[in-house]
mmCIF file of C-alpha atoms and ligand atoms in Angstrom:
data_model
loop_
_atom_site.group_PDB
_atom_site.id
_atom_site.type_symbol
_atom_site.label_atom_id
_atom_site.label_comp_id
_atom_site.label_asym_id
_atom_site.label_seq_id
_atom_site.Cartn_x
_atom_site.Cartn_y
_atom_site.Cartn_z
ATOM 1 C CA UNK A 1 -12.171 -16.357 -10.004
ATOM 2 C CA UNK A 2 -10.039 -16.616 -6.867
ATOM 3 C CA UNK A 3 -6.527 -15.220 -7.186
ATOM 4 C CA UNK A 4 -3.917 -16.933 -5.045
ATOM 5 C CA UNK A 5 -0.682 -16.531 -6.967
ATOM 6 C CA UNK A 6 0.684 -13.476 -8.718
ATOM 7 C CA UNK A 7 3.476 -13.204 -11.275
ATOM 8 C CA UNK A 8 5.228 -9.831 -11.444
ATOM 9 C CA UNK A 9 7.380 -8.898 -14.444
ATOM 10 C CA UNK A 10 10.038 -6.323 -13.564
ATOM 11 C CA UNK A 11 11.760 -5.901 -10.201
ATOM 12 C CA UNK A 12 12.313 -2.138 -10.456
ATOM 13 C CA UNK A 13 10.818 0.600 -8.324
ATOM 14 C CA UNK A 14 7.212 -0.383 -9.110
ATOM 15 C CA UNK A 15 7.725 -4.178 -9.308
ATOM 16 C CA UNK A 16 9.302 -4.472 -5.889
ATOM 17 C CA UNK A 17 6.623 -2.310 -4.265
ATOM 18 C CA UNK A 18 3.911 -4.442 -5.906
ATOM 19 C CA UNK A 19 5.627 -7.636 -4.680
ATOM 20 C CA UNK A 20 5.736 -6.123 -1.172
ATOM 21 C CA UNK A 21 2.002 -5.373 -0.920
ATOM 22 C CA UNK A 22 0.871 -8.661 -2.510
ATOM 23 C CA UNK A 23 3.119 -10.786 -0.261
ATOM 24 C CA UNK A 24 1.951 -8.905 2.819
ATOM 25 C CA UNK A 25 -1.677 -9.479 1.818
ATOM 26 C CA UNK A 26 -1.109 -13.260 1.635
ATOM 27 C CA UNK A 27 -0.627 -13.862 -2.097
ATOM 28 C CA UNK A 28 2.154 -16.133 -3.398
ATOM 29 C CA UNK A 29 4.436 -13.925 -5.452
ATOM 30 C CA UNK A 30 6.733 -14.945 -8.293
ATOM 31 C CA UNK A 31 8.955 -12.049 -9.354
ATOM 32 C CA UNK A 32 10.998 -12.013 -12.547
ATOM 33 C CA UNK A 33 13.488 -9.653 -14.174
ATOM 34 C CA UNK A 34 16.166 -9.843 -16.862
ATOM 35 C CA UNK A 35 18.763 -8.849 -14.269
ATOM 36 C CA UNK A 36 19.685 -11.194 -11.438
ATOM 37 C CA UNK A 37 21.129 -8.237 -9.516
ATOM 38 C CA UNK A 38 17.823 -6.376 -9.830
ATOM 39 C CA UNK A 39 15.963 -9.404 -8.403
ATOM 40 C CA UNK A 40 18.350 -9.657 -5.453
ATOM 41 C CA UNK A 41 18.184 -5.912 -4.817
ATOM 42 C CA UNK A 42 14.371 -5.987 -4.985
ATOM 43 C CA UNK A 43 14.015 -8.728 -2.372
ATOM 44 C CA UNK A 44 16.488 -6.911 -0.101
ATOM 45 C CA UNK A 45 14.570 -3.672 -0.505
ATOM 46 C CA UNK A 46 11.242 -5.347 0.284
ATOM 47 C CA UNK A 47 12.882 -6.789 3.424
ATOM 48 C CA UNK A 48 14.146 -3.335 4.361
ATOM 49 C CA UNK A 49 10.746 -1.674 3.870
ATOM 50 C CA UNK A 50 8.968 -4.484 5.765
ATOM 51 C CA UNK A 51 11.451 -4.060 8.623
ATOM 52 C CA UNK A 52 10.648 -0.342 8.731
ATOM 53 C CA UNK A 53 6.963 -1.270 9.064
ATOM 54 C CA UNK A 54 7.833 -3.653 11.930
ATOM 55 C CA UNK A 55 9.849 -0.943 13.728
ATOM 56 C CA UNK A 56 6.964 1.519 13.311
ATOM 57 C CA UNK A 57 4.614 -1.176 14.660
ATOM 58 C CA UNK A 58 2.496 -1.248 11.480
ATOM 59 C CA UNK A 59 3.048 -5.014 11.078
ATOM 60 C CA UNK A 60 4.397 -7.801 13.282
ATOM 61 C CA UNK A 61 7.778 -9.500 12.849
ATOM 62 C CA UNK A 62 5.861 -12.726 11.997
ATOM 63 C CA UNK A 63 3.945 -10.967 9.223
ATOM 64 C CA UNK A 64 7.250 -9.712 7.792
ATOM 65 C CA UNK A 65 8.750 -13.199 7.887
ATOM 66 C CA UNK A 66 5.670 -14.756 6.272
ATOM 67 C CA UNK A 67 5.569 -12.077 3.564
ATOM 68 C CA UNK A 68 9.225 -12.564 2.644
ATOM 69 C CA UNK A 69 8.713 -16.340 2.525
ATOM 70 C CA UNK A 70 5.915 -15.838 -0.021
ATOM 71 C CA UNK A 71 8.202 -14.067 -2.508
ATOM 72 C CA UNK A 72 10.039 -16.307 -4.974
ATOM 73 C CA UNK A 73 12.161 -15.092 -7.858
ATOM 74 C CA UNK A 74 12.983 -16.518 -11.273
ATOM 75 C CA UNK A 75 15.034 -15.415 -14.275
ATOM 76 C CA UNK A 76 12.718 -17.423 -16.571
ATOM 77 C CA UNK A 77 9.773 -15.295 -17.634
ATOM 78 C CA UNK A 78 7.710 -18.283 -18.772
ATOM 79 C CA UNK A 79 7.702 -19.711 -15.192
ATOM 80 C CA UNK A 80 5.011 -17.102 -14.513
ATOM 81 C CA UNK A 81 2.602 -18.918 -16.846
ATOM 82 C CA UNK A 82 1.080 -20.994 -14.042
ATOM 83 C CA UNK A 83 0.167 -18.026 -11.804
ATOM 84 C CA UNK A 84 -3.430 -16.778 -11.546
ATOM 85 C CA UNK A 85 -2.643 -13.125 -12.229
ATOM 86 C CA UNK A 86 0.255 -11.524 -14.065
ATOM 87 C CA UNK A 87 1.236 -7.895 -13.518
ATOM 88 C CA UNK A 88 3.655 -6.547 -16.098
ATOM 89 C CA UNK A 89 5.706 -3.731 -14.527
ATOM 90 C CA UNK A 90 8.588 -3.499 -16.994
ATOM 91 C CA UNK A 91 10.015 -0.401 -18.669
ATOM 92 C CA UNK A 92 7.414 2.047 -19.999
ATOM 93 C CA UNK A 93 8.069 1.178 -23.659
ATOM 94 C CA UNK A 94 5.371 -0.476 -25.730
ATOM 95 C CA UNK A 95 7.822 -2.678 -27.686
ATOM 96 C CA UNK A 96 9.275 -4.064 -24.447
ATOM 97 C CA UNK A 97 5.820 -4.812 -23.031
ATOM 98 C CA UNK A 98 4.725 -6.375 -26.304
ATOM 99 C CA UNK A 99 7.750 -8.695 -26.362
ATOM 100 C CA UNK A 100 7.039 -9.821 -22.778
ATOM 101 C CA UNK A 101 3.405 -10.665 -23.569
ATOM 102 C CA UNK A 102 4.393 -12.462 -26.806
ATOM 103 C CA UNK A 103 6.831 -14.655 -24.904
ATOM 104 C CA UNK A 104 4.378 -15.360 -22.079
ATOM 105 C CA UNK A 105 1.268 -16.167 -24.120
ATOM 106 C CA UNK A 106 2.026 -19.794 -25.146
ATOM 107 C CA UNK A 107 2.761 -20.670 -21.489
ATOM 108 C CA UNK A 108 -0.313 -19.211 -19.785
ATOM 109 C CA UNK A 109 -3.096 -21.161 -18.078
ATOM 110 C CA UNK A 110 -6.389 -20.448 -19.881
ATOM 111 C CA UNK A 111 -7.725 -18.696 -16.758
ATOM 112 C CA UNK A 112 -4.748 -16.412 -16.068
ATOM 113 C CA UNK A 113 -5.611 -12.716 -15.979
ATOM 114 C CA UNK A 114 -3.045 -10.510 -17.716
ATOM 115 C CA UNK A 115 -2.487 -6.938 -16.552
ATOM 116 C CA UNK A 116 -0.090 -4.098 -17.180
ATOM 117 C CA UNK A 117 1.019 -1.465 -14.689
ATOM 118 C CA UNK A 118 1.480 0.941 -17.600
ATOM 119 C CA UNK A 119 0.961 4.561 -16.617
ATOM 120 C CA UNK A 120 -0.221 5.680 -20.036
ATOM 121 C CA UNK A 121 -0.155 3.139 -22.889
ATOM 122 C CA UNK A 122 -3.472 2.035 -24.455
ATOM 123 C CA UNK A 123 -4.806 -1.052 -22.666
ATOM 124 C CA UNK A 124 -7.069 -1.863 -25.605
ATOM 125 C CA UNK A 125 -4.099 -1.947 -27.988
ATOM 126 C CA UNK A 126 -1.927 -4.071 -25.649
ATOM 127 C CA UNK A 127 -4.880 -6.430 -25.077
ATOM 128 C CA UNK A 128 -5.719 -6.763 -28.778
ATOM 129 C CA UNK A 129 -2.371 -8.395 -29.470
ATOM 130 C CA UNK A 130 -2.947 -11.155 -26.886
ATOM 131 C CA UNK A 131 -5.110 -14.286 -27.011
ATOM 132 C CA UNK A 132 -7.302 -12.981 -24.155
ATOM 133 C CA UNK A 133 -8.355 -9.336 -24.544
ATOM 134 C CA UNK A 134 -11.383 -10.096 -22.322
ATOM 135 C CA UNK A 135 -9.017 -11.117 -19.513
ATOM 136 C CA UNK A 136 -6.677 -8.145 -19.913
ATOM 137 C CA UNK A 137 -6.687 -4.954 -17.828
ATOM 138 C CA UNK A 138 -4.677 -1.941 -16.761
ATOM 139 C CA UNK A 139 -3.650 -2.291 -13.109
ATOM 140 C CA UNK A 140 -1.902 0.949 -12.225
ATOM 141 C CA UNK A 141 -0.176 1.333 -8.860
ATOM 142 C CA UNK A 142 1.241 4.593 -7.505
ATOM 143 C CA UNK A 143 4.752 5.095 -6.199
ATOM 144 C CA UNK A 144 5.711 4.310 -3.401
ATOM 145 C CA UNK A 145 3.330 1.355 -3.710
ATOM 146 C CA UNK A 146 3.321 0.318 -0.011
ATOM 147 C CA UNK A 147 2.274 3.855 1.000
ATOM 148 C CA UNK A 148 -0.097 5.064 -1.712
ATOM 149 C CA UNK A 149 -3.727 4.114 -1.197
ATOM 150 C CA UNK A 150 -4.912 4.289 -4.815
ATOM 151 C CA UNK A 151 -4.916 1.716 -7.599
ATOM 152 C CA UNK A 152 -6.306 2.704 -11.014
ATOM 153 C CA UNK A 153 -8.262 -0.036 -12.794
ATOM 154 C CA UNK A 154 -8.496 0.449 -16.541
ATOM 155 C CA UNK A 155 -10.747 -1.696 -18.695
ATOM 156 C CA UNK A 156 -9.876 -2.140 -22.342
ATOM 157 C CA UNK A 157 -12.770 -2.112 -24.787
ATOM 158 C CA UNK A 158 -12.980 -5.953 -24.624
ATOM 159 C CA UNK A 159 -12.382 -6.506 -20.881
ATOM 160 C CA UNK A 160 -15.196 -8.608 -19.406
ATOM 161 C CA UNK A 161 -17.051 -7.974 -16.151
ATOM 162 C CA UNK A 162 -15.745 -11.061 -14.250
ATOM 163 C CA UNK A 163 -12.146 -9.893 -14.861
ATOM 164 C CA UNK A 164 -12.945 -6.395 -13.603
ATOM 165 C CA UNK A 165 -14.786 -7.770 -10.537
ATOM 166 C CA UNK A 166 -11.879 -10.123 -9.787
ATOM 167 C CA UNK A 167 -9.409 -7.241 -9.780
ATOM 168 C CA UNK A 168 -11.722 -5.132 -7.626
ATOM 169 C CA UNK A 169 -11.637 -7.999 -5.090
ATOM 170 C CA UNK A 170 -7.834 -8.155 -5.290
ATOM 171 C CA UNK A 171 -7.533 -4.408 -4.597
ATOM 172 C CA UNK A 172 -9.827 -4.832 -1.596
ATOM 173 C CA UNK A 173 -7.675 -7.698 -0.305
ATOM 174 C CA UNK A 174 -4.620 -5.450 -0.611
ATOM 175 C CA UNK A 175 -6.394 -2.927 1.638
ATOM 176 C CA UNK A 176 -6.229 -0.293 -1.101
ATOM 177 C CA UNK A 177 -8.873 1.744 -2.938
ATOM 178 C CA UNK A 178 -9.661 1.322 -6.633
ATOM 179 C CA UNK A 179 -10.574 4.128 -9.032
ATOM 180 C CA UNK A 180 -11.946 3.084 -12.409
ATOM 181 C CA UNK A 181 -10.613 4.976 -15.392
ATOM 182 C CA UNK A 182 -11.586 4.739 -19.024
ATOM 183 C CA UNK A 183 -8.870 3.708 -21.467
ATOM 184 C CA UNK A 184 -7.775 7.131 -22.759
ATOM 185 C CA UNK A 185 -4.202 8.470 -22.750
ATOM 186 C CA UNK A 186 -2.628 8.500 -19.270
ATOM 187 C CA UNK A 187 -5.968 7.571 -17.607
ATOM 188 C CA UNK A 188 -6.874 9.824 -14.598
ATOM 189 C CA UNK A 189 -3.915 10.378 -12.270
ATOM 190 C CA UNK A 190 -1.279 11.063 -14.907
ATOM 191 C CA UNK A 191 -3.673 12.995 -17.158
ATOM 192 C CA UNK A 192 -3.866 15.560 -14.370
ATOM 193 C CA UNK A 193 -0.528 15.152 -12.563
ATOM 194 C CA UNK A 194 1.844 15.198 -15.549
ATOM 195 C CA UNK A 195 0.630 18.460 -17.127
ATOM 196 C CA UNK A 196 1.116 20.021 -13.670
ATOM 197 C CA UNK A 197 4.689 18.702 -13.484
ATOM 198 C CA UNK A 198 5.312 19.791 -17.101
ATOM 199 C CA UNK A 199 3.984 23.267 -16.242
ATOM 200 C CA UNK A 200 6.358 23.423 -13.269
ATOM 201 C CA UNK A 201 9.240 22.670 -15.680
ATOM 202 C CA UNK A 202 7.992 25.468 -17.999
ATOM 203 C CA UNK A 203 7.878 27.785 -14.980
ATOM 204 C CA UNK A 204 11.547 26.938 -14.367
ATOM 205 C CA UNK A 205 12.424 27.155 -18.103
ATOM 206 C CA UNK A 206 10.892 30.620 -18.416
ATOM 207 C CA UNK A 207 12.696 31.836 -15.295
ATOM 208 C CA UNK A 208 9.531 32.518 -13.329
ATOM 209 C CA UNK A 209 10.995 30.676 -10.362
ATOM 210 C CA UNK A 210 13.968 28.583 -9.279
ATOM 211 C CA UNK A 211 13.764 24.863 -8.447
ATOM 212 C CA UNK A 212 13.614 25.768 -4.761
ATOM 213 C CA UNK A 213 10.959 28.487 -5.077
ATOM 214 C CA UNK A 214 8.732 26.376 -7.353
ATOM 215 C CA UNK A 215 8.830 23.372 -5.026
ATOM 216 C CA UNK A 216 8.366 25.460 -1.885
ATOM 217 C CA UNK A 217 5.428 27.284 -3.462
ATOM 218 C CA UNK A 218 3.499 24.095 -4.098
ATOM 219 C CA UNK A 219 4.477 22.467 -0.802
ATOM 220 C CA UNK A 220 3.653 25.439 1.395
ATOM 221 C CA UNK A 221 1.103 27.125 -0.841
ATOM 222 C CA UNK A 222 -0.943 24.124 -1.907
ATOM 223 C CA UNK A 223 -0.058 21.568 0.789
ATOM 224 C CA UNK A 224 1.484 19.077 -1.639
ATOM 225 C CA UNK A 225 3.673 16.530 0.197
ATOM 226 C CA UNK A 226 6.442 17.041 -2.411
ATOM 227 C CA UNK A 227 7.097 19.937 -4.784
ATOM 228 C CA UNK A 228 6.400 19.147 -8.479
ATOM 229 C CA UNK A 229 10.101 19.068 -9.453
ATOM 230 C CA UNK A 230 11.020 16.899 -6.478
ATOM 231 C CA UNK A 231 8.123 14.636 -7.436
ATOM 232 C CA UNK A 232 9.308 14.523 -11.069
ATOM 233 C CA UNK A 233 12.744 13.367 -9.859
ATOM 234 C CA UNK A 234 11.019 10.776 -7.672
ATOM 235 C CA UNK A 235 8.931 9.397 -10.568
ATOM 236 C CA UNK A 236 11.799 9.592 -13.102
ATOM 237 C CA UNK A 237 12.142 12.338 -15.725
ATOM 238 C CA UNK A 238 12.194 9.765 -18.552
ATOM 239 C CA UNK A 239 8.834 8.420 -17.337
ATOM 240 C CA UNK A 240 7.418 11.975 -17.086
ATOM 241 C CA UNK A 241 8.567 12.745 -20.637
ATOM 242 C CA UNK A 242 7.207 9.447 -21.974
ATOM 243 C CA UNK A 243 3.785 10.190 -20.437
ATOM 244 C CA UNK A 244 3.742 13.761 -21.821
ATOM 245 C CA UNK A 245 4.522 12.333 -25.271
ATOM 246 C CA UNK A 246 1.646 9.852 -24.966
ATOM 247 C CA UNK A 247 -0.704 12.734 -24.018
ATOM 248 C CA UNK A 248 0.621 14.954 -26.822
ATOM 249 C CA UNK A 249 0.404 12.240 -29.489
ATOM 250 C CA UNK A 250 -2.816 10.643 -28.229
ATOM 251 C CA UNK A 251 -4.851 13.823 -27.711
ATOM 252 C CA UNK A 252 -3.185 15.938 -30.416
ATOM 253 C CA UNK A 253 -3.454 19.087 -28.332
ATOM 254 C CA UNK A 254 -0.530 21.549 -27.985
ATOM 255 C CA UNK A 255 -1.373 22.071 -24.323
ATOM 256 C CA UNK A 256 0.416 18.747 -23.691
ATOM 257 C CA UNK A 257 3.660 19.836 -25.446
ATOM 258 C CA UNK A 258 6.564 18.498 -23.331
ATOM 259 C CA UNK A 259 8.767 21.324 -22.028
ATOM 260 C CA UNK A 260 12.098 21.470 -23.956
ATOM 261 C CA UNK A 261 13.922 21.666 -20.616
ATOM 262 C CA UNK A 262 12.411 18.329 -19.556
ATOM 263 C CA UNK A 263 13.640 16.820 -22.841
ATOM 264 C CA UNK A 264 17.114 18.291 -22.224
ATOM 265 C CA UNK A 265 17.408 16.748 -18.756
ATOM 266 C CA UNK A 266 16.430 13.366 -20.191
ATOM 267 C CA UNK A 267 18.950 13.794 -23.038
ATOM 268 C CA UNK A 268 21.639 14.486 -20.419
ATOM 269 C CA UNK A 269 20.752 11.236 -18.655
ATOM 270 C CA UNK A 270 19.709 13.302 -15.609
ATOM 271 C CA UNK A 271 16.636 11.212 -14.904
ATOM 272 C CA UNK A 272 16.089 12.085 -11.236
ATOM 273 C CA UNK A 273 16.771 10.065 -8.115
ATOM 274 C CA UNK A 274 17.510 6.836 -9.942
ATOM 275 C CA UNK A 275 20.539 8.393 -11.697
ATOM 276 C CA UNK A 276 21.438 10.611 -8.724
ATOM 277 C CA UNK A 277 20.751 13.771 -10.735
ATOM 278 C CA UNK A 278 17.686 15.531 -12.046
ATOM 279 C CA UNK A 279 16.208 18.832 -10.909
ATOM 280 C CA UNK A 280 18.234 18.096 -7.779
ATOM 281 C CA UNK A 281 21.690 16.597 -7.391
ATOM 282 C CA UNK A 282 21.474 13.697 -4.917
ATOM 283 C CA UNK A 283 25.154 12.807 -4.808
ATOM 284 C CA UNK A 284 25.890 14.721 -1.603
ATOM 285 C CA UNK A 285 24.324 14.443 1.835
ATOM 286 C CA UNK A 286 21.338 16.665 1.033
ATOM 287 C CA UNK A 287 19.740 17.240 -2.413
ATOM 288 C CA UNK A 288 21.054 20.405 -4.130
ATOM 289 C CA UNK A 289 18.957 22.155 -6.839
ATOM 290 C CA UNK A 290 20.595 21.967 -10.281
ATOM 291 C CA UNK A 291 19.099 25.321 -11.414
HETATM 292 N N1 CAA B 1 8.699 2.450 -0.012
HETATM 293 C C1 CAA B 1 7.975 2.037 1.033
HETATM 294 N N2 CAA B 1 7.583 2.866 2.038
HETATM 295 C C2 CAA B 1 7.989 4.142 1.987
HETATM 296 C C3 CAA B 1 8.780 4.627 0.939
HETATM 297 C C4 CAA B 1 9.144 3.724 -0.095
HETATM 298 N N3 CAA B 1 9.868 4.105 -1.149
HETATM 299 N N4 CAA B 1 9.018 5.939 1.148
HETATM 300 C C5 CAA B 1 8.403 6.270 2.300
HETATM 301 N N5 CAA B 1 7.769 5.191 2.813
HETATM 302 C C6 CAA B 1 6.911 5.152 3.993
HETATM 303 C C7 CAA B 1 7.632 5.329 5.295
HETATM 304 O O1 CAA B 1 8.036 4.086 5.828
HETATM 305 C C8 CAA B 1 6.560 5.969 6.180
HETATM 306 O O2 CAA B 1 5.691 4.946 6.646
HETATM 307 P P1 CAA B 1 4.757 5.138 7.963
HETATM 308 O O3 CAA B 1 3.916 6.355 7.772
HETATM 309 O O4 CAA B 1 3.964 3.867 7.970
HETATM 310 O O5 CAA B 1 5.662 5.257 9.120
HETATM 311 C C9 CAA B 1 5.765 6.827 5.218
HETATM 312 O O6 CAA B 1 6.048 6.314 3.914
HETATM 313 C C10 CAA B 1 6.175 8.278 5.282
HETATM 314 O O7 CAA B 1 7.546 8.315 4.989
HETATM 315 P P2 CAA B 1 8.546 9.430 5.542
HETATM 316 O O8 CAA B 1 8.062 9.921 6.883
HETATM 317 O O9 CAA B 1 9.940 8.940 5.434
HETATM 318 O O10 CAA B 1 8.488 10.547 4.434
HETATM 319 P P3 CAA B 1 7.379 11.582 4.061
HETATM 320 O O11 CAA B 1 6.424 11.870 5.143
HETATM 321 O O12 CAA B 1 8.153 12.673 3.463
HETATM 322 O O13 CAA B 1 6.524 10.833 2.913
HETATM 323 C C11 CAA B 1 6.058 10.152 0.721
HETATM 324 C C12 CAA B 1 7.124 10.281 1.795
HETATM 325 C C13 CAA B 1 4.966 9.208 1.183
HETATM 326 C C14 CAA B 1 6.749 9.610 -0.520
HETATM 327 C C15 CAA B 1 5.416 11.577 0.461
HETATM 328 O O14 CAA B 1 6.434 12.528 0.223
HETATM 329 C C16 CAA B 1 4.438 11.602 -0.682
HETATM 330 O O15 CAA B 1 3.297 11.216 -0.535
HETATM 331 N N6 CAA B 1 4.882 12.102 -1.854
HETATM 332 C C17 CAA B 1 4.080 12.144 -3.058
HETATM 333 C C18 CAA B 1 4.077 10.796 -3.725
HETATM 334 C C19 CAA B 1 3.228 10.781 -4.957
HETATM 335 O O16 CAA B 1 2.616 11.730 -5.376
HETATM 336 N N7 CAA B 1 3.203 9.606 -5.590
HETATM 337 C C20 CAA B 1 2.490 9.402 -6.804
HETATM 338 C C21 CAA B 1 3.412 9.583 -7.934
HETATM 339 S S1 CAA B 1 2.558 9.401 -9.473
HETATM 340 C C22 CAA B 1 2.621 7.781 -9.778
HETATM 341 O O17 CAA B 1 3.186 6.974 -9.080
HETATM 342 C C23 CAA B 1 1.940 7.386 -11.012
HETATM 343 C C24 CAA B 1 2.779 7.249 -12.195
HETATM 344 O O18 CAA B 1 2.438 6.463 -13.041
HETATM 345 C C25 CAA B 1 3.967 8.102 -12.470
#
């Protein structure tokens, strides 16, 4: 099936990055959110990031203009029903995702492919509650979406081959690389990345190192572009905790026990960059470690 139009649910950090790459690759994008301010902010941010690409001579000014013209927004979720492909990129809570799919289902074209950008929730379970489990897949982008090359493709137990092949073609058109993962908790990237981040928080919790020494060790000692605590702030500590809980519950192994210090930061509402405070305090000119 040829995909021309894409509906994106959620204009947050992932949704706006996904809108950016699809619009730049020539797809018509319809972006929705429950907040009008979030929609406005998302389109502005896409414009800002596209401009940066123009300045760095990665794209032309015409390509930027054309991409922005391809992005439309709506506050009405059901408007997305006529698009060829829907990517749900809402909050990482199963009840929220479920409610979105329930509301969308009666308005979908029979051919529309439904996907979720979930970083850890069972695709098979999400799919089973829709009218089209064979046309349902996990479509997991990495943050920041315009920069990261990888997209994880996760087939539920019922996903059919044409749906998988269609999404492989879409990833190719985006100029990205697909990795196929089986539908087990947190798939591939987060199954490996999150326990590392959680271990970094334990290292801090047990006093083995400070925020600065832990991040510097991994940056300079293992050539990671960001230290694990800086990366946790970048992803969002609530998201990191949610993924650790999915691993802990889904695999029933104590090695995935979320660090109590991670839980405490989330309880404090110190969720990382998005709330201006996490393992670093971002309220001043330069980030300052909070421990
Ligand atoms: N949106 C769009 N573009 C961005 C961006 C953003 N938020 N942040 C940076 N960029 C672009 C810049 O424009 C620049 O582009 P060019 O190379 O084309 O000029 C490029 O990224 C590099 O940016 P900077 O020079 O400003 O910064 P940097 O060299 O420090 O790189 C980084 C920034 C790319 C984010 C880098 O630090 C990095 O790769 N960090 C690790 C990111 C990572 O691991 N992401 C995966 C998280 S896990 C995940 O997403 C899965 C999940 O489910 C939780």
